[in-house]
Every structure is written in C-alpha cells, then in structure tokens.
Amino acid sequence: KELMDYKQWYQRRVRGMIAQKVSELKVDESEHKLVLDALNEVKDPNRKCYQLVGGVLVERTVQQVKPNLQNNSSKITSLITSLDKSLEVKAKELMDYKEKHGIKVKGEDAPEKDKKDGAAKPASSGVLVN
C-alpha cells in the first residue's frame, strides 16, 4: 500500500512539474511573439536593438536578432508540444496504474454523478461588476 501511495504521489508530482514547465514556456513563447511583432514593424534592418544573452545585454541590429528570435520561438513551440505529449502519457500511465490496482480517489467520480443527474449548478466566475 505504501508503494502504491508513493507511486501515485510521484506520478502527480512529475505531472505537476511538467505542467508548470509548459506554463512557463507558454509565457516565453508569448513574449517572443510580442518582440517579433515589434521587430516586424521596424523598417530599417540595421537599426540598433538589444538582446539579453546569458544575463548580459548585447547591442545588435534587428537583422541579427530577428532570425535568433524566430529560431528560439519555433524551438519553444516544439518543446511545448513535446511536453504536452509527455503530460498525456503520464496521465495515461497513472490512470492505467489506478485501474490495474483498483485505486479510487475521493472526488474523482463526483463530476460524472453531476452529469448523470442533468442538473448543473451555476458556476461562480468570481467577477464583480459595478
């Protein structure tokens, strides 16, 4: 029983870490997109711009920085896709493990019960309007 508890805890922790990393990468991806959009509006490819490289601010031109940003952005996007797939695999592993050992967690069956009843409670969005 202790081994099963540890396995579940470990699986959830790994899934949580992967989800957190995906979230961080999505923020990086959106920042790259914002910068690329700003650089696309610049008409002069020799205009000065600054790039943070290893904690050091380096002076470059738009022409030099733009390809690096596009490359980094595409790598971030592919990494997000890869981590999402990994997250799905981990979720499936956990579900298979639960089914194999007959493990049921309190509260996981509750949403299915609400769907069967057909009566959905109105969800509070947490938004205040004046």
XYZ file of N, CA and C in Angstrom:
390
model
N 0.828 -1.188 0.000
C 0.000 0.000 0.000
C 0.874 1.253 0.000
N 1.942 1.249 0.787
C 2.839 2.407 0.821
C 3.476 2.647 -0.538
N 3.824 1.563 -1.211
C 4.434 1.674 -2.532
C 3.444 2.289 -3.521
N 2.183 1.887 -3.438
C 1.177 2.452 -4.326
C 0.967 3.935 -4.039
N 0.941 4.298 -2.758
C 0.793 5.710 -2.393
C 1.967 6.518 -2.923
N 3.168 5.982 -2.785
C 4.360 6.684 -3.271
C 4.323 6.820 -4.782
N 3.916 5.755 -5.459
C 3.843 5.783 -6.923
C 2.866 6.861 -7.384
N 1.696 6.921 -6.751
C 0.711 7.946 -7.106
C 1.263 9.338 -6.824
N 1.869 9.514 -5.670
C 2.438 10.813 -5.298
C 3.508 11.227 -6.312
N 4.362 10.290 -6.665
C 5.437 10.583 -7.614
C 4.877 10.961 -8.985
N 3.897 10.200 -9.456
C 3.290 10.469 -10.761
C 2.654 11.858 -10.778
N 1.946 12.194 -9.716
C 1.301 13.513 -9.667
C 2.324 14.626 -9.580
N 3.377 14.388 -8.863
C 4.428 15.407 -8.750
C 5.097 15.651 -10.104
N 5.405 14.579 -10.826
C 6.020 14.700 -12.154
C 5.078 15.429 -13.096
N 3.794 15.055 -13.073
C 2.821 15.732 -13.930
C 2.717 17.208 -13.576
N 2.771 17.529 -12.304
C 2.716 18.923 -11.869
C 3.920 19.708 -12.350
N 5.104 19.094 -12.275
C 6.322 19.777 -12.729
C 6.279 20.009 -14.239
N 5.798 19.020 -14.983
C 5.708 19.169 -16.434
C 4.705 20.273 -16.780
N 3.567 20.280 -16.098
C 2.550 21.300 -16.363
C 3.075 22.693 -16.041
N 3.849 22.803 -14.965
C 4.431 24.093 -14.592
C 5.425 24.558 -15.660
N 6.226 23.651 -16.158
C 7.199 23.994 -17.198
C 6.495 24.422 -18.480
N 5.424 23.731 -18.838
C 4.654 24.095 -20.027
C 4.104 25.512 -19.863
N 3.617 25.811 -18.682
C 3.081 27.146 -18.418
C 4.161 28.215 -18.575
N 5.342 27.960 -18.026
C 6.463 28.902 -18.153
C 6.852 29.088 -19.621
N 6.893 27.995 -20.357
C 7.272 28.071 -21.765
C 6.239 28.818 -22.601
N 4.969 28.696 -22.239
C 3.935 29.434 -22.958
C 4.094 30.939 -22.741
N 4.509 31.328 -21.542
C 4.779 32.743 -21.277
C 5.963 33.198 -22.127
N 7.021 32.396 -22.166
C 8.188 32.732 -23.003
C 7.787 32.838 -24.475
N 6.945 31.922 -24.915
C 6.502 31.928 -26.308
C 5.746 33.214 -26.632
N 4.874 33.623 -25.727
C 4.112 34.854 -25.984
C 5.018 36.081 -25.957
N 6.038 36.079 -25.097
C 6.997 37.188 -25.070
C 7.791 37.245 -26.373
N 8.213 36.099 -26.867
C 8.934 36.057 -28.138
C 8.042 36.600 -29.267
N 6.770 36.225 -29.245
C 5.846 36.682 -30.277
C 5.691 38.200 -30.227
N 5.579 38.754 -29.019
C 5.450 40.203 -28.882
C 6.670 40.929 -29.440
N 7.847 40.424 -29.123
C 9.074 41.057 -29.596
C 9.190 40.926 -31.111
N 8.866 39.757 -31.636
C 8.919 39.567 -33.091
C 7.930 40.484 -33.806
N 6.751 40.648 -33.237
C 5.772 41.562 -33.836
C 6.313 42.992 -33.843
N 6.962 43.387 -32.755
C 7.546 44.735 -32.692
C 8.671 44.889 -33.705
N 9.507 43.871 -33.842
C 10.619 43.942 -34.790
C 10.139 43.918 -36.239
N 9.007 43.273 -36.505
C 8.461 43.241 -37.861
C 7.996 44.623 -38.321
N 7.662 45.477 -37.364
C 7.229 46.830 -37.701
C 8.401 47.765 -37.997
N 9.613 47.357 -37.623
C 10.799 48.183 -37.854
C 11.173 48.104 -39.329
N 11.281 49.264 -39.955
C 11.592 49.314 -41.398
C 13.080 49.143 -41.684
N 13.926 49.693 -40.819
C 15.378 49.676 -41.033
C 15.990 48.430 -40.398
N 16.493 47.472 -41.210
C 17.074 46.250 -40.640
C 18.396 46.507 -39.905
N 19.006 47.660 -40.109
C 20.267 47.981 -39.427
C 20.054 48.794 -38.162
N 18.818 48.953 -37.761
C 18.528 49.701 -36.543
C 19.051 48.934 -35.325
N 19.580 49.686 -34.355
C 20.114 49.065 -33.143
C 18.983 48.460 -32.311
N 19.277 47.335 -31.727
C 18.403 46.758 -30.721
C 19.284 45.993 -29.741
N 18.713 45.610 -28.645
C 19.492 44.950 -27.601
C 18.900 43.590 -27.305
N 19.809 42.639 -27.087
C 19.392 41.269 -26.807
C 20.077 40.818 -25.528
N 19.309 40.165 -24.671
C 19.856 39.637 -23.429
C 20.407 38.240 -23.708
N 21.721 38.102 -23.575
C 22.386 36.824 -23.837
C 23.121 36.407 -22.575
N 22.633 35.363 -21.928
C 23.284 34.855 -20.720
C 23.390 35.892 -19.614
N 22.384 36.743 -19.487
C 22.388 37.750 -18.442
C 23.141 39.017 -18.811
N 23.661 39.085 -20.018
C 24.401 40.260 -20.487
C 23.628 40.904 -21.627
N 23.429 42.207 -21.553
C 22.733 42.931 -22.601
C 23.715 43.254 -23.719
N 23.416 42.758 -24.918
C 24.315 42.886 -26.057
C 23.652 43.762 -27.122
N 24.427 44.699 -27.687
C 23.910 45.550 -28.754
C 24.047 44.827 -30.084
N 22.939 44.738 -30.810
C 22.911 44.082 -32.109
C 22.038 44.909 -33.036
N 21.850 44.398 -34.239
C 20.907 45.020 -35.163
C 19.671 44.144 -35.264
N 18.599 44.740 -35.761
C 17.350 43.994 -35.947
C 17.596 42.801 -36.856
N 18.392 43.013 -37.885
C 18.714 41.969 -38.855
C 19.388 40.771 -38.186
N 20.206 41.012 -37.164
C 20.908 39.926 -36.469
C 20.013 39.229 -35.448
N 19.163 39.991 -34.797
C 18.368 39.451 -33.693
C 17.153 38.663 -34.173
N 16.520 39.136 -35.218
C 15.269 38.548 -35.692
C 15.364 37.049 -35.994
N 16.374 36.582 -36.745
C 16.459 35.130 -37.001
C 16.643 34.308 -35.717
N 17.412 34.843 -34.766
C 17.604 34.130 -33.494
C 16.284 33.998 -32.740
N 15.515 35.075 -32.723
C 14.226 35.033 -32.030
C 13.258 34.068 -32.705
N 13.244 34.074 -34.033
C 12.361 33.155 -34.751
C 12.750 31.700 -34.482
N 14.049 31.444 -34.463
C 14.545 30.102 -34.181
C 14.174 29.676 -32.759
N 14.415 30.563 -31.791
C 14.087 30.253 -30.395
C 12.590 30.032 -30.224
N 11.801 30.858 -30.891
C 10.348 30.734 -30.787
C 9.874 29.386 -31.323
N 10.416 28.970 -32.444
C 9.997 27.671 -33.004
C 10.447 26.513 -32.110
N 11.621 26.635 -31.504
C 12.086 25.592 -30.580
C 11.202 25.528 -29.341
N 10.794 26.683 -28.839
C 9.911 26.718 -27.665
C 8.579 26.061 -28.004
N 8.047 26.365 -29.178
C 6.772 25.789 -29.604
C 6.867 24.268 -29.705
N 7.953 23.773 -30.289
C 8.100 22.318 -30.411
C 8.307 21.668 -29.042
N 8.982 22.357 -28.142
C 9.175 21.832 -26.788
C 7.847 21.769 -26.030
N 7.016 22.783 -26.212
C 5.692 22.778 -25.580
C 4.881 21.588 -26.085
N 4.920 21.360 -27.383
C 4.198 20.229 -27.973
C 4.700 18.907 -27.398
N 6.012 18.792 -27.303
C 6.620 17.571 -26.763
C 6.223 17.353 -25.299
N 6.267 18.411 -24.508
C 5.908 18.290 -23.087
C 4.418 17.995 -22.917
N 3.578 18.563 -23.772
C 2.146 18.246 -23.718
C 1.906 16.765 -23.975
N 2.616 16.209 -24.958
C 2.500 14.774 -25.242
C 2.978 13.952 -24.048
N 4.085 14.386 -23.451
C 4.621 13.698 -22.282
C 3.627 13.743 -21.124
N 2.958 14.868 -20.967
C 1.961 15.027 -19.916
C 0.786 14.069 -20.141
N 0.368 13.933 -21.387
C -0.711 12.999 -21.714
C -0.300 11.554 -21.408
N 0.951 11.217 -21.730
C 1.452 9.867 -21.465
C 1.468 9.600 -19.957
N 1.937 10.571 -19.181
C 1.979 10.401 -17.724
C 0.579 10.251 -17.145
N -0.373 11.014 -17.666
C -1.753 10.910 -17.187
C -2.317 9.524 -17.493
N -2.023 9.030 -18.686
C -2.496 7.697 -19.063
C -1.843 6.623 -18.186
N -0.544 6.775 -17.909
C 0.152 5.816 -17.036
C -0.502 5.777 -15.664
N -0.836 6.939 -15.137
C -1.454 6.999 -13.813
C -2.838 6.355 -13.834
N -3.605 6.627 -14.867
C -4.937 6.024 -14.972
C -4.838 4.503 -15.100
N -3.901 4.026 -15.914
C -3.705 2.584 -16.060
C -3.293 1.958 -14.738
N -2.426 2.636 -14.011
C -1.961 2.134 -12.719
C -3.127 2.053 -11.733
N -3.970 3.085 -11.735
C -5.131 3.088 -10.839
C -6.083 1.950 -11.191
N -6.330 1.752 -12.481
C -7.232 0.681 -12.902
C -6.658 -0.693 -12.563
N -5.363 -0.857 -12.778
C -4.711 -2.142 -12.525
C -4.809 -2.530 -11.060
N -4.638 -1.538 -10.169
C -4.624 -1.824 -8.738
C -5.945 -1.484 -8.042
N -6.947 -1.093 -8.814
C -8.265 -0.810 -8.239
C -8.264 0.371 -7.289
N -7.507 1.397 -7.604
C -7.402 2.574 -6.741
C -8.457 3.586 -7.153
N -9.199 4.080 -6.163
C -10.189 5.116 -6.410
C -9.897 6.279 -5.472
N -9.941 7.477 -6.033
C -9.657 8.677 -5.259
C -10.968 9.401 -5.012
N -11.166 9.845 -3.769
C -12.388 10.568 -3.446
C -12.493 11.818 -4.288
N -13.708 12.091 -4.771
C -13.957 13.311 -5.519
C -13.782 13.182 -7.021
N -13.131 12.129 -7.484
C -12.943 11.973 -8.929
C -14.217 11.510 -9.621
N -15.078 10.788 -8.914
C -16.315 10.295 -9.508
C -17.439 11.317 -9.406
N -17.278 12.351 -8.611
C -18.331 13.341 -8.380
C -18.777 14.060 -9.657
N -17.870 14.503 -10.523
C -18.333 15.188 -11.738
C -19.201 14.303 -12.632
N -18.905 13.017 -12.697
C -19.694 12.113 -13.511
C -21.105 12.002 -12.948
N -21.229 11.992 -11.619
C -22.523 11.893 -10.979
C -23.371 13.122 -11.304
N -22.753 14.313 -11.283
C -23.464 15.548 -11.610
C -23.948 15.532 -13.047
N -23.153 14.978 -13.950
C -23.537 14.916 -15.365
C -24.743 13.997 -15.547
N -24.775 12.898 -14.789
C -25.867 11.950 -14.912
C -27.170 12.549 -14.398
N -27.097 13.337 -13.340
C -28.291 13.955 -12.766
C -28.903 14.969 -13.713
N -28.102 15.582 -14.561
C -28.602 16.536 -15.532
C -28.799 17.922 -14.951
N -28.660 18.066 -13.671
C -28.834 19.367 -13.036
C -27.460 19.956 -12.739
N -27.109 20.940 -13.505
C -25.805 21.577 -13.303
C -25.991 22.827 -12.463
N -25.132 23.004 -11.494
C -25.176 24.198 -10.658
C -24.520 25.341 -11.418
N -25.062 26.540 -11.314
C -24.416 27.670 -11.970
C -23.069 27.949 -11.321
N -22.052 28.072 -12.158
C -20.696 28.289 -11.654
C -20.478 29.770 -11.400
N -19.813 30.070 -10.309
C -19.461 31.443 -9.996
C -18.161 31.787 -10.711
N -18.182 32.868 -11.462
C -16.988 33.232 -12.220
C -16.035 34.067 -11.400
N -16.479 34.578 -10.253
C -15.588 35.373 -9.409
C -15.341 36.758 -9.951
N -16.261 37.275 -10.777
C -16.090 38.594 -11.372
C -17.107 39.546 -10.755
N -16.636 40.697 -10.312
C -17.520 41.722 -9.761
C -17.754 42.780 -10.822
N -19.024 43.158 -10.996
C -19.361 44.175 -11.979
C -20.119 45.295 -11.272
N -19.709 46.523 -11.533
C -20.415 47.684 -10.966
C -21.390 48.234 -11.942
